[in-house]
């Protein structure tokens, strides 16, 4: 049995065994905080919502040290967020994700910010600051939320302006030159006008060390958000919000690892003592340079096994600007409430990377996107003695102008020596000066060619929806919801090669197909809630969700028009769950079990630099358990478990066979936990906290090349903090990835060019922070 799994099981058993013997608790405790959520578009206590929801309040986010979406995912059962670089983030919830890296695609796990949908995967990982709470909703969420989400959604809710003056500031210093700052000030500007201003900055050096140039995977960004709320009377509120985010830093690269195809067409790692046998595009290079243990097709071998260290001749850049403006109106008209949410979102971003991740000029990737998005939601809500109801309309329009290209560069120029000889020292020789000064000459004729695409995708979506909850008896409630949606997409794309230098290398002619798709579909929900007593809620539900079809955008080999188009997917979810408390509300349990059937699941494939999406059928079984126990006024325990069994049917494999495969990023088991102990010291409270996240082995793609298989891993973090007795200030120290666990957050097979794209997770990271609150 895996040593990590043994540790997790031992900790879980220890927690459960200790439950009955621990002393009586104190109620007012951080993990038992009553959190108000809006998972059903009205304010409810988390324990009263018959949906599988994990929520974190702003206080919990601060005191538990949850600084970004990765931290949120680590303590949320069933949620995995993989972010190799802020350019694009993959969110997986209960096995449902979109791992095609094209910027114009919409993810099946939607992201919302202050009730407004954000369609871009490239905006999923920005700075998380001054939040009131974060909600994670599992399962299809198409009936109440403005954009259909087959997998679920993440909702980030900002802190709102306050009547009374308040503010805070937090500064953090740490490894890799980390400097972070977050602050906010809020209060009344007049008797009827409130305001709040929030800022955040984040800067650190590159965590991917470059022996011959600037380190990569650095951060340098800031964000600002201003809110003004007009409250002319107790029945009307108008909130105007504007925010701006900017990032400007170097690009990205991967850990250098050669890869080669086996007899079945699956990519395999080339070991350091193994001579690779390459084919495909770079086969001529391998013939020129001859066999070499551990080398890629061009004769380079990485001199060490450190995944955070490399030699990269191309650093590139990452630039992103996001502007968001929102107007939210709440108007109480008698017993009814009318809500209007108008939201405008604009993003410009550019990104480049050293794809071959070596000191030799070879392969680089560039992507750019300009996106404009507008959404408008109107809803009307009311209630009667036993009835809660809500209805509304929704409109979404966005345009994405994107481009992507792969550049093949055999420079700098060098003398070509026929017969495989090269006038330069072997790149596997550590004494070779180019490995420390770069770049390394190739010894083959110089050429430079670019293959890529430019496309414009325009999406228009309109929907009408309704939600009704009727209390049949004091213990039983029935819920019904329906949303009808019309989606229209138009795409124009240019797939071309731009010859920039060297000999002619044209693999496909330019073409500009025009395409359009229209979809009509509905989402539905039927649910029964049963409250056997004041401490328990049991629910059973059926939900139908769907996600509109879209278009692929190939990078390299041109696809036919038919290959560019994929259809909408439909998901049917059957779920049962229970939420309850024991031992005077000091032990809380949230458990759920579900079964998904997919029609036309949008499965992503990556074949020789060409992204494709195929509609296949799939199914998912699973369950989650969340447990919070506060046995004393000092000790807090939290445990989360997720079990998954996924299957994508009739997957076409490289050798032409048809097989059933697992969904990407879907471990059979994942476990998270947190232990926090607080005791009085001097005039304040000292807290020690350890948390962990165990993830079983999984694969990054549906085909699952051996190069894309990831072993299980266990990551733990440590935090020590001291808060003053009046809660005015706090100092904290932390160690993230305490054991310096090595694992990947992305793995993509590129054996077509003799390499594997592997992104290591962050290494061990030390830091400290100080925070002040005033009012």
XYZ file of C-alpha atoms in Angstrom:
775
model
C 0.000 0.000 0.000
C 1.224 3.487 -0.814
C 3.004 5.111 2.123
C 1.047 8.329 1.638
C -2.269 6.507 1.834
C -1.146 4.783 5.028
C -0.400 8.152 6.625
C -3.764 9.581 5.591
C -5.692 6.569 6.849
C -3.823 6.605 10.140
C -4.648 10.280 10.679
C -8.315 9.786 9.742
C -8.664 6.778 12.068
C -7.003 8.701 14.868
C -9.475 11.552 14.482
C -12.533 9.294 14.463
C -11.346 7.166 17.394
C -10.713 10.245 19.508
C -14.190 11.740 19.002
C -16.111 10.200 21.927
C -13.417 10.725 24.560
C -12.601 14.379 24.051
C -14.018 16.931 26.486
C -16.953 19.267 25.956
C -16.506 22.228 23.601
C -17.006 25.943 23.357
C -19.454 26.988 20.628
C -17.887 30.165 19.284
C -15.079 28.669 17.184
C -13.594 29.428 13.787
C -14.470 26.211 11.924
C -18.012 26.171 13.347
C -18.784 29.677 12.119
C -22.300 29.949 10.698
C -21.799 30.864 7.036
C -24.529 32.513 5.017
C -24.461 31.458 1.353
C -26.412 32.383 -1.770
C -26.228 29.011 -3.529
C -29.980 29.303 -4.293
C -29.915 33.065 -5.056
C -31.133 33.971 -1.596
C -29.375 34.184 1.739
C -29.469 30.884 3.626
C -27.453 29.167 6.302
C -25.045 26.689 4.732
C -26.580 23.809 6.707
C -30.062 24.600 5.301
C -29.114 24.255 1.618
C -29.809 20.894 -0.017
C -26.780 21.168 -2.317
C -23.265 19.796 -1.902
C -21.543 23.083 -1.021
C -18.229 23.923 0.600
C -17.943 27.516 1.763
C -15.236 29.599 3.415
C -15.996 32.888 5.125
C -13.717 35.883 4.878
C -12.646 35.345 8.482
C -11.752 31.713 7.799
C -9.826 32.683 4.670
C -7.738 35.143 6.686
C -7.115 33.112 9.826
C -6.528 29.782 8.074
C -4.065 31.442 5.665
C -5.929 30.602 2.443
C -4.324 33.015 0.011
C -5.408 31.749 -3.419
C -7.726 29.367 -5.266
C -5.171 26.526 -4.975
C -5.451 26.746 -1.169
C -9.254 26.671 -1.404
C -9.129 23.543 -3.588
C -6.748 21.786 -1.197
C -9.421 21.909 1.530
C -12.452 21.179 -0.683
C -13.339 17.518 -1.334
C -13.634 16.672 -5.027
C -12.006 19.912 -6.227
C -8.614 19.958 -7.978
C -7.196 23.179 -9.421
C -4.066 22.823 -11.544
C -2.291 26.000 -12.494
C 1.030 25.558 -14.237
C 1.055 29.284 -15.026
C -1.511 32.103 -14.533
C -2.033 32.080 -18.313
C -4.521 29.244 -17.958
C -5.973 27.258 -15.086
C -7.686 23.862 -15.147
C -10.495 23.392 -12.618
C -11.736 19.841 -11.998
C -14.771 19.116 -9.841
C -15.984 15.545 -9.371
C -13.972 14.491 -12.416
C -15.465 17.156 -14.689
C -12.981 19.524 -16.347
C -11.775 21.048 -19.608
C -8.076 20.449 -20.177
C -7.782 21.908 -23.679
C -5.605 25.009 -23.271
C -7.324 27.101 -25.987
C -8.265 30.438 -24.439
C -11.606 30.850 -26.210
C -13.161 27.702 -24.679
C -15.554 27.828 -21.742
C -14.901 25.502 -18.798
C -17.605 23.106 -17.494
C -16.812 24.301 -13.951
C -17.877 27.927 -14.099
C -16.342 30.830 -12.220
C -18.484 33.637 -10.841
C -17.381 36.878 -9.232
C -20.097 38.767 -7.344
C -22.941 36.936 -9.163
C -21.427 37.526 -12.618
C -20.096 34.748 -14.853
C -16.477 34.950 -16.074
C -16.199 32.970 -19.307
C -12.408 32.991 -19.662
C -10.220 30.141 -18.426
C -7.339 32.618 -18.624
C -8.879 34.706 -15.825
C -9.554 31.832 -13.424
C -6.436 32.459 -11.332
C -6.065 36.090 -10.343
C -5.385 37.620 -6.955
C -7.878 36.623 -4.256
C -8.287 39.566 -1.905
C -10.738 41.275 0.467
C -13.384 38.555 0.149
C -16.565 38.064 2.133
C -16.606 34.358 1.265
C -15.944 31.692 -1.356
C -18.573 29.121 -2.311
C -17.900 25.868 -4.180
C -21.050 24.244 -5.581
C -20.734 20.654 -6.809
C -22.837 19.174 -9.581
C -24.713 20.816 -12.479
C -25.725 24.406 -11.672
C -27.659 25.447 -14.756
C -31.089 26.375 -13.420
C -30.288 29.301 -11.133
C -26.915 30.523 -12.357
C -26.577 32.528 -15.521
C -24.326 30.182 -17.466
C -24.827 26.456 -17.706
C -22.155 24.598 -15.748
C -22.208 20.824 -15.987
C -19.515 20.291 -13.356
C -20.309 22.961 -10.783
C -19.019 26.422 -10.002
C -16.729 28.556 -7.885
C -18.195 31.803 -6.595
C -15.997 34.578 -5.186
C -17.937 37.220 -3.245
C -16.241 40.521 -2.404
C -16.649 42.306 0.892
C -19.190 45.097 0.511
C -19.092 48.712 1.712
C -20.009 49.245 5.370
C -21.868 51.942 7.295
C -19.127 52.247 9.900
C -15.517 53.041 9.153
C -13.202 50.018 9.021
C -10.018 48.935 7.333
C -7.169 46.478 7.344
C -3.698 45.959 5.927
C -1.605 42.822 5.532
C 2.011 42.482 4.396
C 3.733 39.171 3.616
C 7.420 38.428 3.006
C 8.865 35.061 2.053
C 11.083 32.831 -0.052
C 11.966 33.731 -3.645
C 11.781 37.423 -2.796
C 8.052 37.213 -2.049
C 6.440 40.566 -1.259
C 2.654 40.685 -0.955
C 0.396 43.428 0.289
C -3.367 43.579 0.758
C -5.422 46.413 2.200
C -8.943 47.808 2.259
C -10.758 50.785 3.698
C -14.545 51.104 3.974
C -17.164 53.408 5.448
C -19.954 55.864 4.872
C -19.345 58.725 2.471
C -22.664 60.354 3.395
C -25.951 59.309 4.975
C -26.946 57.457 1.794
C -23.625 56.628 0.131
C -21.130 53.961 1.226
C -17.721 53.185 -0.239
C -14.965 50.581 -0.140
C -11.510 50.556 -1.733
C -9.389 47.378 -1.857
C -5.897 46.811 -3.237
C -3.510 43.878 -3.524
C -0.011 43.347 -4.877
C 1.936 40.151 -5.389
C 5.555 39.862 -6.486
C 8.141 37.120 -6.250
C 11.137 35.857 -8.200
C 11.000 32.911 -10.550
C 10.617 29.481 -8.962
C 11.937 27.705 -12.073
C 15.669 28.401 -11.916
C 17.336 29.178 -15.233
C 21.055 28.431 -15.316
C 21.644 30.563 -18.420
C 19.204 33.432 -18.006
C 16.294 34.919 -16.120
C 14.360 32.590 -13.801
C 10.861 31.657 -14.912
C 7.426 31.318 -13.269
C 7.759 34.595 -11.412
C 4.903 36.872 -10.348
C 4.523 40.634 -10.603
C 0.991 41.937 -10.424
C -1.429 44.217 -8.665
C -5.190 44.574 -8.374
C -7.526 47.318 -7.225
C -11.276 47.272 -6.634
C -13.528 50.204 -5.805
C -17.181 50.008 -4.754
C -19.772 52.703 -4.179
C -23.177 51.776 -2.810
C -26.154 54.144 -2.991
C -28.901 53.487 -0.428
C -31.494 56.252 -0.838
C -34.019 54.332 1.282
C -34.438 50.957 2.972
C -36.029 49.418 -0.150
C -33.448 50.371 -2.769
C -29.738 49.654 -3.090
C -27.476 50.374 -6.071
C -23.932 48.993 -5.918
C -21.385 50.128 -8.517
C -18.124 48.173 -8.654
C -15.026 48.700 -10.757
C -11.853 46.606 -10.673
C -8.566 46.408 -12.531
C -5.896 43.693 -12.485
C -2.499 43.732 -14.170
C 0.260 41.118 -14.461
C 3.580 41.670 -16.232
C 6.357 39.126 -15.873
C 8.456 36.557 -17.707
C 7.010 33.572 -19.529
C 7.202 29.884 -18.751
C 8.992 26.627 -19.497
C 8.796 23.003 -18.391
C 11.066 20.502 -16.700
C 13.190 19.045 -19.485
C 12.254 15.410 -20.102
C 12.690 13.470 -23.379
C 9.802 11.319 -24.569
C 9.426 8.660 -27.247
C 6.576 6.603 -28.703
C 6.253 2.883 -28.062
C 4.857 0.334 -30.508
C 1.259 1.316 -29.611
C 1.852 5.017 -30.242
C 1.870 5.968 -26.545
C 4.502 8.370 -25.237
C 7.034 7.124 -22.691
C 9.755 8.880 -20.723
C 13.341 8.321 -21.845
C 15.407 7.340 -18.804
C 18.796 8.935 -18.166
C 20.600 5.698 -19.065
C 18.360 4.936 -22.046
C 19.018 5.722 -25.698
C 15.848 7.162 -27.165
C 14.390 6.021 -30.457
C 12.597 9.009 -31.937
C 10.330 9.542 -34.878
C 8.000 12.169 -36.248
C 9.063 15.750 -36.907
C 12.436 15.590 -35.134
C 13.515 12.198 -36.474
C 16.029 13.851 -38.871
C 17.609 15.629 -35.898
C 18.067 12.332 -34.068
C 19.746 10.881 -37.151
C 22.121 13.841 -37.323
C 23.200 13.741 -33.702
C 23.173 9.992 -33.247
C 22.377 7.933 -30.122
C 22.989 9.391 -26.672
C 21.811 8.050 -23.263
C 19.086 10.243 -21.768
C 19.220 12.717 -24.643
C 16.385 14.380 -26.473
C 16.371 14.094 -30.321
C 18.924 16.924 -30.610
C 21.448 15.379 -28.265
C 20.742 17.408 -25.105
C 20.490 15.723 -21.711
C 19.617 17.519 -18.479
C 22.638 17.304 -16.111
C 20.520 16.860 -12.931
C 17.163 15.557 -11.706
C 15.951 18.782 -10.064
C 12.504 19.597 -11.580
C 12.868 23.241 -10.507
C 16.142 23.749 -12.369
C 16.879 24.013 -16.085
C 18.629 25.840 -18.902
C 16.236 27.863 -21.074
C 17.390 29.951 -24.026
C 14.022 31.721 -24.343
C 12.344 33.440 -21.391
C 9.373 35.054 -23.110
C 6.731 37.075 -21.280
C 3.337 36.990 -19.596
C 1.155 40.104 -19.692
C -2.484 40.375 -18.650
C -4.865 43.240 -18.007
C -8.417 42.705 -16.730
C -11.038 45.425 -16.352
C -14.425 44.761 -14.785
C -17.381 47.093 -14.182
C -20.601 45.974 -12.523
C -23.853 47.608 -11.453
C -26.111 45.642 -9.108
C -29.552 46.901 -8.120
C -31.777 45.422 -5.413
C -35.274 46.919 -5.168
C -37.891 45.746 -2.701
C -41.358 46.285 -4.173
C -43.772 45.313 -1.459
C -43.272 41.588 -0.852
C -41.224 41.198 -4.034
C -37.523 41.784 -4.698
C -36.277 42.839 -8.125
C -32.567 42.311 -8.806
C -30.601 43.551 -11.792
C -26.941 42.652 -12.410
C -25.162 44.360 -15.326
C -21.561 43.257 -15.802
C -18.828 44.207 -18.295
C -15.549 42.291 -18.470
C -12.508 43.021 -20.651
C -9.235 41.110 -20.782
C -6.077 41.423 -22.873
C -3.325 38.896 -22.385
C -0.184 37.605 -24.069
C 1.954 34.622 -23.167
C 5.051 32.893 -24.497
C 6.997 29.851 -23.334
C 10.125 27.853 -24.091
C 8.280 24.690 -25.094
C 11.365 22.546 -25.722
C 12.713 23.715 -22.323
C 16.376 23.424 -23.278
C 19.335 25.740 -24.001
C 19.044 24.882 -27.699
C 16.912 26.990 -29.996
C 13.962 24.799 -30.878
C 10.268 25.140 -30.078
C 8.459 28.104 -28.556
C 4.768 28.788 -28.093
C 2.913 32.108 -28.181
C -0.694 32.841 -27.315
C -2.679 36.059 -27.207
C -6.277 36.963 -26.464
C -8.504 40.026 -26.462
C -11.866 39.379 -24.835
C -14.932 41.564 -24.319
C -17.898 40.266 -22.372
C -21.241 41.719 -21.260
C -23.955 40.015 -19.235
C -27.314 41.155 -17.924
C -29.500 39.320 -15.438
C -32.950 40.330 -14.203
C -34.738 38.301 -11.572
C -37.821 38.687 -9.424
C -38.250 36.810 -6.147
C -41.081 36.456 -3.688
C -42.452 34.256 -0.937
C -45.709 33.157 0.650
C -46.510 31.156 3.749
C -45.017 27.889 2.444
C -43.625 29.022 -0.889
C -40.339 30.526 -2.067
C -40.074 31.375 -5.762
C -37.734 33.118 -8.169
C -37.836 33.809 -11.899
C -35.706 35.709 -14.333
C -34.066 36.261 -17.682
C -30.395 36.232 -18.621
C -28.332 37.576 -21.524
C -24.659 36.969 -22.277
C -22.551 38.246 -25.154
C -18.803 37.894 -25.514
C -16.194 38.053 -28.238
C -12.815 36.382 -28.051
C -10.047 37.270 -30.518
C -7.266 34.777 -29.950
C -4.099 33.640 -31.633
C -1.668 30.841 -31.023
C 1.508 29.752 -32.741
C 4.369 27.304 -32.497
C 7.753 28.454 -33.762
C 10.383 25.958 -34.869
C 13.821 27.548 -34.716
C 16.987 25.624 -35.558
C 19.212 28.648 -35.001
C 21.610 30.096 -34.166
C 23.419 29.374 -37.405
C 26.124 26.747 -37.276
C 28.178 24.800 -39.733
C 26.326 21.716 -40.894
C 28.574 18.653 -40.944
C 27.104 15.741 -42.956
C 27.185 12.237 -41.577
C 26.114 13.026 -38.044
C 29.354 14.675 -36.904
C 29.200 17.975 -35.053
C 32.089 20.387 -34.382
C 30.774 21.159 -30.883
C 31.192 19.306 -27.563
C 28.297 16.993 -26.774
C 25.384 18.721 -25.069
C 25.378 15.882 -22.579
C 28.878 16.934 -21.473
C 28.643 19.201 -18.356
C 31.876 20.924 -19.419
C 30.221 22.262 -22.550
C 30.275 26.072 -22.043
C 26.956 26.604 -23.845
C 25.158 24.809 -20.994
C 26.085 27.630 -18.640
C 26.288 30.588 -21.006
C 23.766 29.555 -23.706
C 22.477 29.388 -26.321
C 23.756 26.129 -27.765
C 24.423 25.919 -31.521
C 22.578 23.210 -33.398
C 25.045 22.129 -36.030
C 22.297 21.931 -38.667
C 21.077 24.390 -41.311
C 19.344 27.429 -39.877
C 15.638 27.831 -40.435
C 12.746 29.557 -38.712
C 9.107 28.704 -39.342
C 5.874 29.426 -37.503
C 2.660 27.418 -37.543
C -0.454 28.717 -35.907
C -3.931 30.143 -36.027
C -5.965 33.275 -35.457
C -9.649 33.080 -34.710
C -12.573 35.163 -33.581
C -15.351 33.494 -31.619
C -18.574 35.374 -30.892
C -21.076 33.907 -28.433
C -24.582 35.049 -27.662
C -26.717 33.324 -25.050
C -30.244 34.087 -23.840
C -32.165 32.243 -21.153
C -35.334 32.308 -19.077
C -35.502 30.468 -15.772
C -37.655 29.748 -12.745
C -37.171 28.153 -9.339
C -39.899 27.119 -6.870
C -39.585 25.672 -3.364
C -42.738 24.498 -1.594
C -42.870 23.329 2.008
C -45.197 20.346 1.776
C -45.096 19.639 5.522
C -43.084 20.947 8.428
C -40.443 18.353 7.575
C -40.651 17.949 3.784
C -39.978 20.488 1.027
C -40.185 20.034 -2.734
C -38.020 21.973 -5.185
C -38.480 22.341 -8.919
C -36.455 24.463 -11.354
C -36.194 24.920 -15.109
C -34.070 27.024 -17.447
C -34.452 27.287 -21.224
C -31.339 28.494 -23.060
C -30.521 29.481 -26.629
C -26.840 29.711 -27.593
C -25.348 30.957 -30.841
C -21.662 30.808 -31.742
C -19.868 32.178 -34.794
C -16.236 31.543 -35.566
C -13.814 32.673 -38.230
C -10.372 31.108 -38.193
C -7.157 31.409 -40.153
C -4.816 28.425 -39.984
C -1.553 29.314 -41.694
C 2.218 29.112 -41.681
C 4.241 32.304 -41.623
C 7.627 31.629 -43.203
C 10.088 33.924 -41.448
C 13.490 32.711 -42.595
C 15.620 29.839 -43.811
C 14.515 27.196 -46.300
C 10.879 26.882 -47.339
C 8.895 24.720 -44.905
C 5.188 25.019 -45.733
C 3.001 22.236 -44.452
C -0.425 23.704 -45.102
C -1.948 26.579 -47.088
C -3.817 29.419 -45.466
C -7.582 29.045 -45.142
C -10.374 31.021 -43.532
C -13.443 28.901 -42.840
C -16.524 30.607 -41.429
C -18.586 28.507 -39.035
C -21.719 28.900 -36.950
C -23.573 26.736 -34.450
C -26.889 27.175 -32.670
C -28.115 25.269 -29.635
C -31.428 25.076 -27.798
C -31.536 23.177 -24.565
C -32.923 23.190 -21.066
C -31.639 22.536 -17.590
C -33.930 21.092 -14.948
C -33.940 20.161 -11.304
C -36.290 18.166 -9.072
C -35.476 17.729 -5.401
C -36.955 16.698 -2.086
C -35.613 17.954 1.252
C -36.442 16.154 4.489
C -35.719 17.599 7.919
C -36.295 14.829 10.478
C -35.291 17.227 13.269
C -33.660 20.589 13.816
C -30.156 19.154 13.420
C -30.474 17.247 10.148
C -31.241 17.827 6.486
C -31.526 14.905 4.067
C -32.019 15.541 0.343
C -32.387 13.662 -2.929
C -32.220 15.333 -6.338
C -32.183 14.864 -10.068
C -30.482 17.558 -12.154
C -30.059 17.881 -15.887
C -27.294 20.188 -17.058
C -25.803 21.030 -20.401
C -22.865 22.923 -21.890
C -23.020 24.397 -25.375
C -20.771 23.146 -28.160
C -17.844 25.123 -29.489
C -14.940 25.054 -31.933
C -11.384 23.793 -31.680
C -8.435 25.935 -32.712
C -5.549 23.838 -34.090
C -1.994 25.003 -33.601
C -0.117 22.944 -36.115
C -1.612 20.438 -38.534
C -4.686 21.937 -40.212
C -7.964 20.285 -39.381
C -11.012 20.003 -41.585
C -14.047 22.086 -40.745
C -15.761 18.971 -39.420
C -12.860 18.324 -37.021
C -13.086 21.859 -35.658
C -16.695 21.501 -34.485
C -17.888 19.708 -31.357
C -21.452 19.382 -30.114
C -23.009 20.318 -26.781
C -22.780 17.940 -23.845
C -25.575 16.878 -21.485
C -25.150 15.603 -17.956
C -27.800 13.822 -15.879
C -27.043 13.870 -12.157
C -28.666 11.758 -9.432
C -27.598 12.726 -5.927
C -28.451 12.021 -2.293
C -26.955 13.827 0.656
C -27.226 14.603 4.339
C -26.091 17.440 6.572
C -26.230 17.221 10.319
C -24.643 17.833 13.689
C -23.925 15.846 16.846
C -22.697 16.472 20.354
C -24.328 19.859 20.916
C -23.426 21.051 17.411
C -19.710 20.507 17.911
C -19.486 17.736 15.316
C -20.821 18.560 11.845
C -21.078 16.202 8.893
C -21.825 16.929 5.253
C -22.046 13.795 3.086
C -23.203 13.156 -0.469
C -23.229 10.394 -3.086
C -23.898 10.895 -6.787
C -24.114 9.232 -10.176
C -23.545 11.093 -13.459
C -24.375 9.953 -16.967
C -22.934 12.004 -19.807
C -24.259 12.299 -23.309
C -21.653 13.714 -25.735
C -19.058 14.504 -23.089
C -16.561 16.977 -24.565
C -13.326 14.973 -24.380
C -10.088 16.790 -25.214
C -7.308 15.251 -27.290
C -3.868 16.532 -28.230
C -2.394 14.839 -31.291
C 0.889 16.125 -32.722
C 0.366 19.791 -31.787
C -3.295 19.668 -32.806
C -6.032 20.113 -30.218
C -9.279 18.308 -30.911
C -12.452 17.785 -28.924
C -14.641 14.745 -29.534
C -18.111 14.043 -28.157
C -18.122 10.742 -26.257
C -20.365 9.192 -23.624
C -19.154 8.964 -20.038
C -20.277 8.173 -16.518
C -19.125 9.027 -13.009
C -19.827 7.505 -9.590
C -18.692 9.245 -6.467
C -19.183 10.428 -2.918
C -17.819 13.080 -0.563
C -17.609 13.467 3.176
C -16.843 16.627 5.125
C -16.400 16.509 8.875
C -15.707 19.333 11.320
C -15.207 18.596 15.006
C -14.431 21.087 17.777
C -13.969 19.019 20.940
C -12.644 21.864 23.125
C -12.346 25.614 22.999
C -8.750 25.092 21.830
C -8.782 22.181 19.387
C -10.360 22.123 15.907
C -10.350 19.236 13.428
C -11.474 19.156 9.809
C -11.491 16.182 7.430
C -12.645 15.810 3.821
C -12.767 12.699 1.632
C -13.658 12.299 -2.047
C -14.155 8.954 -3.850
C -14.440 8.813 -7.647
C -14.982 6.186 -10.325
C -15.002 7.660 -13.842
C -15.209 6.199 -17.323
C -15.106 7.726 -20.805
C -16.403 5.263 -23.368
C -14.961 4.376 -26.772
C -11.818 6.490 -26.691
C -9.788 6.287 -29.895
C -6.202 5.322 -29.068
C -3.069 6.125 -31.114
C -2.807 2.537 -32.399
C -6.378 2.648 -33.719
C -7.906 0.579 -30.919
C -11.015 1.662 -29.026
C -10.859 1.612 -25.226
C -12.697 2.916 -22.170
C -10.528 5.341 -20.187
C -10.714 7.416 -17.016
C -11.571 11.098 -17.062
C -8.580 13.427 -16.773
C -7.482 14.739 -13.378
C -9.788 12.293 -11.581
C -8.087 10.454 -8.715
C -10.024 7.567 -7.193
C -9.314 8.977 -3.747
C -8.422 12.377 -2.372
C -8.297 13.362 1.293
C -7.831 16.723 2.958
C -7.521 17.590 6.607
C -6.731 20.400 9.019
C -5.826 20.455 12.702
C -5.692 23.741 14.598
C -4.869 24.322 18.257
C -5.274 27.701 19.964
C -4.281 28.666 23.484
C -4.089 31.993 25.369
C -0.649 33.587 25.575
C -0.063 36.948 27.268
C -3.021 39.107 26.180
C -3.772 37.265 22.953
C -4.152 33.866 21.327
C -1.431 31.682 19.831
C -2.550 29.219 17.130
C -0.676 26.306 15.575
C -2.139 24.776 12.430
C -1.188 21.887 10.172
C -3.138 20.897 7.073
C -2.656 18.296 4.363
C -3.981 17.255 0.974
C -3.554 13.710 -0.344
C -4.280 12.976 -4.023
C -4.250 9.437 -5.414
C -2.616 8.653 -8.754
C -4.391 9.988 -11.854
C -3.770 10.977 -15.475
C -3.661 14.436 -17.049
C -5.477 13.416 -20.274
C -8.158 10.989 -21.394
C -5.761 9.039 -23.638
C -3.330 8.774 -20.722
C 0.103 8.335 -22.205
C 2.519 6.868 -19.632
C 4.246 10.266 -19.681
C 0.977 11.805 -18.430
C 0.462 9.497 -15.462
C 0.970 11.180 -12.103
C 1.781 9.250 -8.931
C -0.049 9.901 -5.679
C 1.258 12.720 -3.520
C 0.780 14.173 -0.063
C 1.301 17.885 0.567
C 1.267 19.401 4.043
C 1.512 22.978 5.288
C 2.334 24.483 8.674
C 1.179 27.820 10.090
C 1.841 29.542 13.431
C 0.048 32.786 14.313
C -0.487 35.141 17.218
C -3.539 37.416 17.404
C -4.042 40.215 19.897
C -6.865 39.902 22.381
C -8.791 42.743 20.745
C -8.287 41.218 17.234
C -6.598 44.413 16.070
C -3.395 42.796 14.822
C -1.894 39.427 13.965
C 1.535 38.056 13.078
C 1.981 34.691 11.376
C 4.661 32.433 9.956
C 4.090 29.619 7.481
C 5.790 26.799 5.647
C 4.007 25.556 2.524
C 4.819 22.115 1.111
C 6.520 21.241 4.371
C 8.120 17.997 3.115
C 9.138 19.570 -0.213
C 7.034 17.008 -2.076
C 7.794 16.776 -5.790
C 4.781 16.346 -8.043
C 3.393 17.838 -11.241
C 0.491 20.186 -11.828
C 0.579 19.531 -15.579
C 1.897 16.782 -17.796
C 1.429 16.676 -21.566
C 2.941 14.218 -23.988
C 4.840 15.751 -26.905
C 6.730 12.664 -28.045
C 5.967 13.894 -31.541
C 8.940 16.194 -31.004
C 10.700 13.967 -28.499
C 9.738 15.707 -25.270
C 7.292 15.777 -22.354
C 5.735 19.007 -21.072
C 5.948 18.687 -17.281
C 5.212 21.509 -14.843
C 6.377 20.891 -11.268
C 4.321 22.119 -8.348
C 5.755 24.809 -6.101
C 8.625 23.721 -3.837
C 8.819 24.260 -0.084
C 8.064 27.904 0.685
C 8.671 29.860 3.904
C 7.111 33.184 4.768
C 5.717 35.500 7.421
C 2.975 38.125 7.533
C 1.686 40.894 9.727
C -1.878 42.252 9.636
C -3.641 45.227 11.241
C -7.379 45.894 11.541
C -8.925 49.152 12.607
C -12.421 50.599 13.019
